[in-house]
């Protein structure tokens, strides 16, 4: 199928029996349908689904009940209604190191490996998928090192100078290498295109043999997360990597993907979720800035399962549904990461991390995830559990004492200013020390 995004989107509406969707709010504050930024109107559905109550009404009181009963319930709801399911018959990935270089990152020598993960496309040769990933580790390491995998363009390190502009931090790559970590970059576009027209190609199209999705098929967020998991498969075989301490990171749409990766693959030990907004750490039930309807239109629906469109429907065979009808919300996506190291990062609107992202609603989600972290023996943000009344800490005040962490920096739509805090926080919990250099 060579549909446009609009044609594919209409096909999914037809499959679901949806005649009309509510338009998403406008980011232009002078538009008639502008997004809400009035806190008094922000919580039309103030009660979140309880992360620690089973569907049969029983309270979850032990870690065993969480792992065996409640966690599978929450994961199933996310797979069916929000993110889509990974098919059972996804082809195998064969990893090849295509190039190895010695280079410098900052003032430190590194070994860089360029990797290609080729998917077996014998079932449908018209579509080929080659996942692009780069692994960079300190050349002077005396043993396996922890590694942060980052969503973004992959490429071998160029000769990076050690100079950093005055008043700014070195790039994350330099900070990681200097601290004795490695890093991997994985290219999400090599897994699945970031548009609706691409849904009949990439890994989703390969499994569907070039045909359109069904309503509970995976969307781009889940496919990017699946690709990161395949990258981890390779890292588990590389002797330079401490595969028990591999993290995942992303910003914006890739912040959403990093959170989804961490939630569904318990092999990842830590996550840095940068400015993720709606579909990430922001509560769907909050009426502030971006909304469910922002993700059900033809521009961004491809991130989600087709079934997610139902929650933006104004007219359909099943009536209308809205965010309050979702069986799950963002706090439960964060809870699926427990008890592993989970750092929620945002910037400030004044520097370009838009109000649209709903920083307060994301903070509320982190607060509401806290009881699951505690149940599993981890520390939460250290606040009360009342997400309705808890307010964000001041900018640049981090809540970094527990395995669940929050920090809003004073920069823009990036997690750059939080990397030095993230690395120090992670080192503390995984008992990693920067190498001593003569």
Coordinates of C-alpha atoms in Angstrom, one line a residue, residues 26-253:
X26 CA -4.2 24.9 18.9
X27 CA -0.8 25.9 20.2
X28 CA -1.7 29.4 19.2
X29 CA -3.0 31.1 22.3
X30 CA -5.0 33.6 20.3
X31 CA -6.8 30.9 18.2
X32 CA -10.5 30.2 19.2
X33 CA -9.7 26.6 20.0
X34 CA -6.5 27.4 21.9
X35 CA -5.1 24.9 24.4
X36 CA -6.1 25.4 28.0
X37 CA -3.5 27.0 30.4
X38 CA -5.9 27.7 33.3
X39 CA -5.0 25.5 36.2
X40 CA -8.6 25.7 37.5
X41 CA -9.8 23.9 34.4
X42 CA -6.9 21.5 34.0
X43 CA -8.3 18.5 35.8
X44 CA -11.7 17.5 34.4
X45 CA -10.9 13.8 35.3
X46 CA -9.2 14.3 38.7
X47 CA -9.1 10.6 39.7
X48 CA -6.5 8.5 38.0
X49 CA -6.9 4.7 37.6
X50 CA -5.2 3.2 40.7
X51 CA -1.9 1.5 39.8
X52 CA -2.2 -0.8 42.8
X53 CA -5.8 -2.0 42.5
X54 CA -6.6 -5.1 40.4
X55 CA -9.4 -5.0 37.9
X56 CA -11.4 -7.2 40.3
X57 CA -11.1 -4.5 43.0
X58 CA -8.5 -6.3 45.1
X59 CA -5.7 -4.2 46.6
X60 CA -2.1 -5.1 45.5
X61 CA -0.2 -5.5 48.7
X62 CA 2.9 -7.5 47.7
X63 CA 5.6 -7.4 45.0
X64 CA 4.4 -10.8 43.9
X65 CA 0.9 -9.6 43.2
X66 CA 2.4 -6.7 41.2
X67 CA 4.6 -8.8 39.0
X68 CA 2.1 -11.7 38.5
X69 CA -1.2 -9.9 38.4
X70 CA -1.3 -6.1 38.3
X71 CA 1.6 -5.4 36.0
X72 CA 0.4 -7.7 33.3
X73 CA -3.1 -6.1 33.5
X74 CA -1.6 -2.6 33.0
X75 CA 0.7 -3.7 30.2
X76 CA -2.2 -5.4 28.4
X77 CA -4.3 -2.2 28.5
X78 CA -1.4 -0.2 27.1
X79 CA -0.8 -2.7 24.4
X80 CA -4.5 -3.0 23.3
X81 CA -5.6 0.6 23.7
X82 CA -2.6 3.0 23.6
X83 CA 0.6 1.7 22.1
X84 CA -0.2 -1.5 20.2
X85 CA 1.1 -5.0 20.3
X86 CA 4.4 -6.3 19.1
X87 CA 3.5 -9.1 16.7
X88 CA 4.5 -12.7 17.7
X89 CA 6.2 -13.3 14.3
X90 CA 8.7 -10.3 14.1
X91 CA 11.7 -11.4 12.0
X92 CA 15.0 -12.1 13.7
X93 CA 17.7 -9.4 13.6
X94 CA 21.3 -10.2 12.6
X95 CA 23.8 -7.7 13.9
X96 CA 27.0 -7.0 12.0
X97 CA 29.9 -4.6 13.0
X98 CA 30.5 -2.8 9.7
X99 CA 33.3 -0.5 10.8
X100 CA 35.5 0.0 13.9
X101 CA 37.5 3.2 14.5
X102 CA 39.8 4.7 17.2
X103 CA 38.8 8.3 17.9
X104 CA 38.7 11.0 20.6
X105 CA 35.6 12.1 22.4
X106 CA 36.6 15.3 24.3
X107 CA 40.1 14.6 25.5
X108 CA 39.6 10.8 25.9
X109 CA 40.4 8.1 23.4
X110 CA 37.5 5.8 22.4
X111 CA 36.7 2.8 20.3
X112 CA 33.7 3.4 18.0
X113 CA 31.8 0.6 16.3
X114 CA 29.3 1.1 13.5
X115 CA 26.6 -1.6 13.5
X116 CA 23.8 -2.7 11.2
X117 CA 21.0 -4.9 12.4
X118 CA 19.5 -6.6 9.3
X119 CA 16.0 -8.0 9.6
X120 CA 15.3 -11.3 7.9
X121 CA 12.8 -10.2 5.2
X122 CA 12.5 -13.5 3.4
X123 CA 8.8 -13.5 4.2
X124 CA 8.3 -10.3 2.3
X125 CA 11.4 -9.3 0.3
X126 CA 9.8 -6.0 -1.0
X127 CA 10.6 -4.4 2.3
X128 CA 14.0 -4.4 3.9
X129 CA 14.9 -3.0 7.3
X130 CA 18.4 -2.3 8.5
X131 CA 18.7 -0.9 12.0
X132 CA 21.6 1.6 12.4
X133 CA 23.4 1.8 15.7
X134 CA 26.8 3.1 16.9
X135 CA 28.6 1.9 20.1
X136 CA 31.4 4.1 21.6
X137 CA 33.4 2.9 24.6
X138 CA 36.4 4.4 26.4
X139 CA 39.6 2.9 24.9
X140 CA 41.2 2.9 28.4
X141 CA 38.5 0.9 30.1
X142 CA 39.9 -2.1 32.0
X143 CA 36.6 -4.0 32.0
X144 CA 32.9 -3.8 30.8
X145 CA 31.4 -0.3 31.1
X146 CA 27.8 0.9 31.7
X147 CA 26.3 2.2 28.5
X148 CA 23.6 4.8 27.7
X149 CA 21.7 4.1 24.5
X150 CA 20.3 7.3 23.0
X151 CA 17.6 7.7 20.3
X152 CA 18.9 9.9 17.5
X153 CA 21.1 9.9 14.4
X154 CA 23.8 7.2 14.7
X155 CA 27.3 8.0 13.5
X156 CA 30.9 7.3 14.5
X157 CA 32.5 10.0 16.7
X158 CA 34.2 12.7 14.7
X159 CA 37.3 14.3 16.1
X160 CA 35.5 16.2 18.9
X161 CA 37.5 19.1 20.4
X162 CA 37.6 19.3 24.2
X163 CA 36.5 22.9 24.0
X164 CA 33.0 23.7 25.2
X165 CA 31.4 27.1 24.9
X166 CA 31.8 29.1 28.1
X167 CA 28.9 28.6 30.5
X168 CA 27.6 25.4 28.9
X169 CA 28.1 21.8 29.8
X170 CA 30.0 19.5 27.4
X171 CA 27.9 17.3 25.2
X172 CA 26.3 14.2 26.9
X173 CA 28.7 12.0 24.9
X174 CA 31.8 13.7 26.4
X175 CA 30.3 13.6 29.9
X176 CA 29.6 9.9 29.7
X177 CA 33.0 9.0 28.3
X178 CA 34.8 11.2 30.9
X179 CA 32.9 9.4 33.6
X180 CA 33.9 6.0 32.3
X181 CA 30.6 5.1 30.6
X182 CA 30.0 4.1 27.0
X183 CA 27.2 5.3 24.8
X184 CA 25.2 3.9 21.9
X185 CA 23.2 5.9 19.4
X186 CA 20.3 4.2 17.6
X187 CA 18.5 5.7 14.6
X188 CA 14.7 5.4 15.1
X189 CA 14.1 6.3 11.4
X190 CA 16.0 3.1 10.4
X191 CA 13.4 1.1 12.4
X192 CA 10.2 2.9 11.5
X193 CA 9.5 6.2 9.7
X194 CA 8.1 9.0 11.8
X195 CA 4.9 9.5 9.7
X196 CA 1.6 7.8 8.9
X197 CA 2.6 7.2 5.3
X198 CA 5.4 5.0 6.5
X199 CA 3.2 2.5 8.4
X200 CA 3.1 0.2 5.4
X201 CA 6.9 0.2 5.3
X202 CA 9.6 -0.2 8.0
X203 CA 9.3 -2.9 10.6
X204 CA 5.5 -2.4 10.9
X205 CA 5.1 -2.7 7.2
X206 CA 7.5 -5.7 6.9
X207 CA 5.5 -7.8 9.4
X208 CA 2.2 -6.7 7.8
X209 CA 3.6 -7.5 4.3
X210 CA 3.0 -3.9 3.1
X211 CA -0.7 -3.8 4.2
X212 CA -2.4 -1.4 6.6
X213 CA -2.5 -1.9 10.4
X214 CA -5.2 -3.5 12.4
X215 CA -6.5 -1.4 15.4
X216 CA -4.3 -3.1 18.0
X217 CA -1.2 -3.3 15.9
X218 CA 1.9 -1.4 17.2
X219 CA 2.6 2.2 16.4
X220 CA 5.9 4.0 15.9
X221 CA 6.6 4.5 19.6
X222 CA 6.3 0.7 20.3
X223 CA 8.3 -0.1 17.2
X224 CA 11.2 2.3 18.2
X225 CA 11.2 0.7 21.6
X226 CA 11.3 -2.8 20.0
X227 CA 14.3 -1.6 17.9
X228 CA 16.1 -0.4 21.1
X229 CA 15.5 -3.8 22.6
X230 CA 17.1 -5.5 19.6
X231 CA 20.0 -3.1 20.1
X232 CA 20.3 -4.3 23.7
X233 CA 20.4 -7.9 22.3
X234 CA 23.6 -6.9 20.6
X235 CA 25.0 -5.1 23.6
X236 CA 24.5 -8.2 25.7
X237 CA 27.0 -10.0 23.4
X238 CA 29.7 -7.2 23.4
X239 CA 32.4 -7.8 26.0
X240 CA 33.1 -4.1 26.3
X241 CA 29.6 -3.5 27.7
X242 CA 28.3 -4.1 31.2
X243 CA 25.0 -5.3 29.9
X244 CA 23.3 -5.3 33.4
X245 CA 23.7 -1.5 33.4
X246 CA 22.4 -0.3 30.0
X247 CA 20.1 2.7 30.0
X248 CA 17.9 4.3 27.3
X249 CA 17.4 8.1 26.6
X250 CA 15.4 10.3 24.3
X251 CA 13.9 13.8 24.1
X252 CA 10.5 14.9 22.9
X253 CA 8.9 12.1 20.8

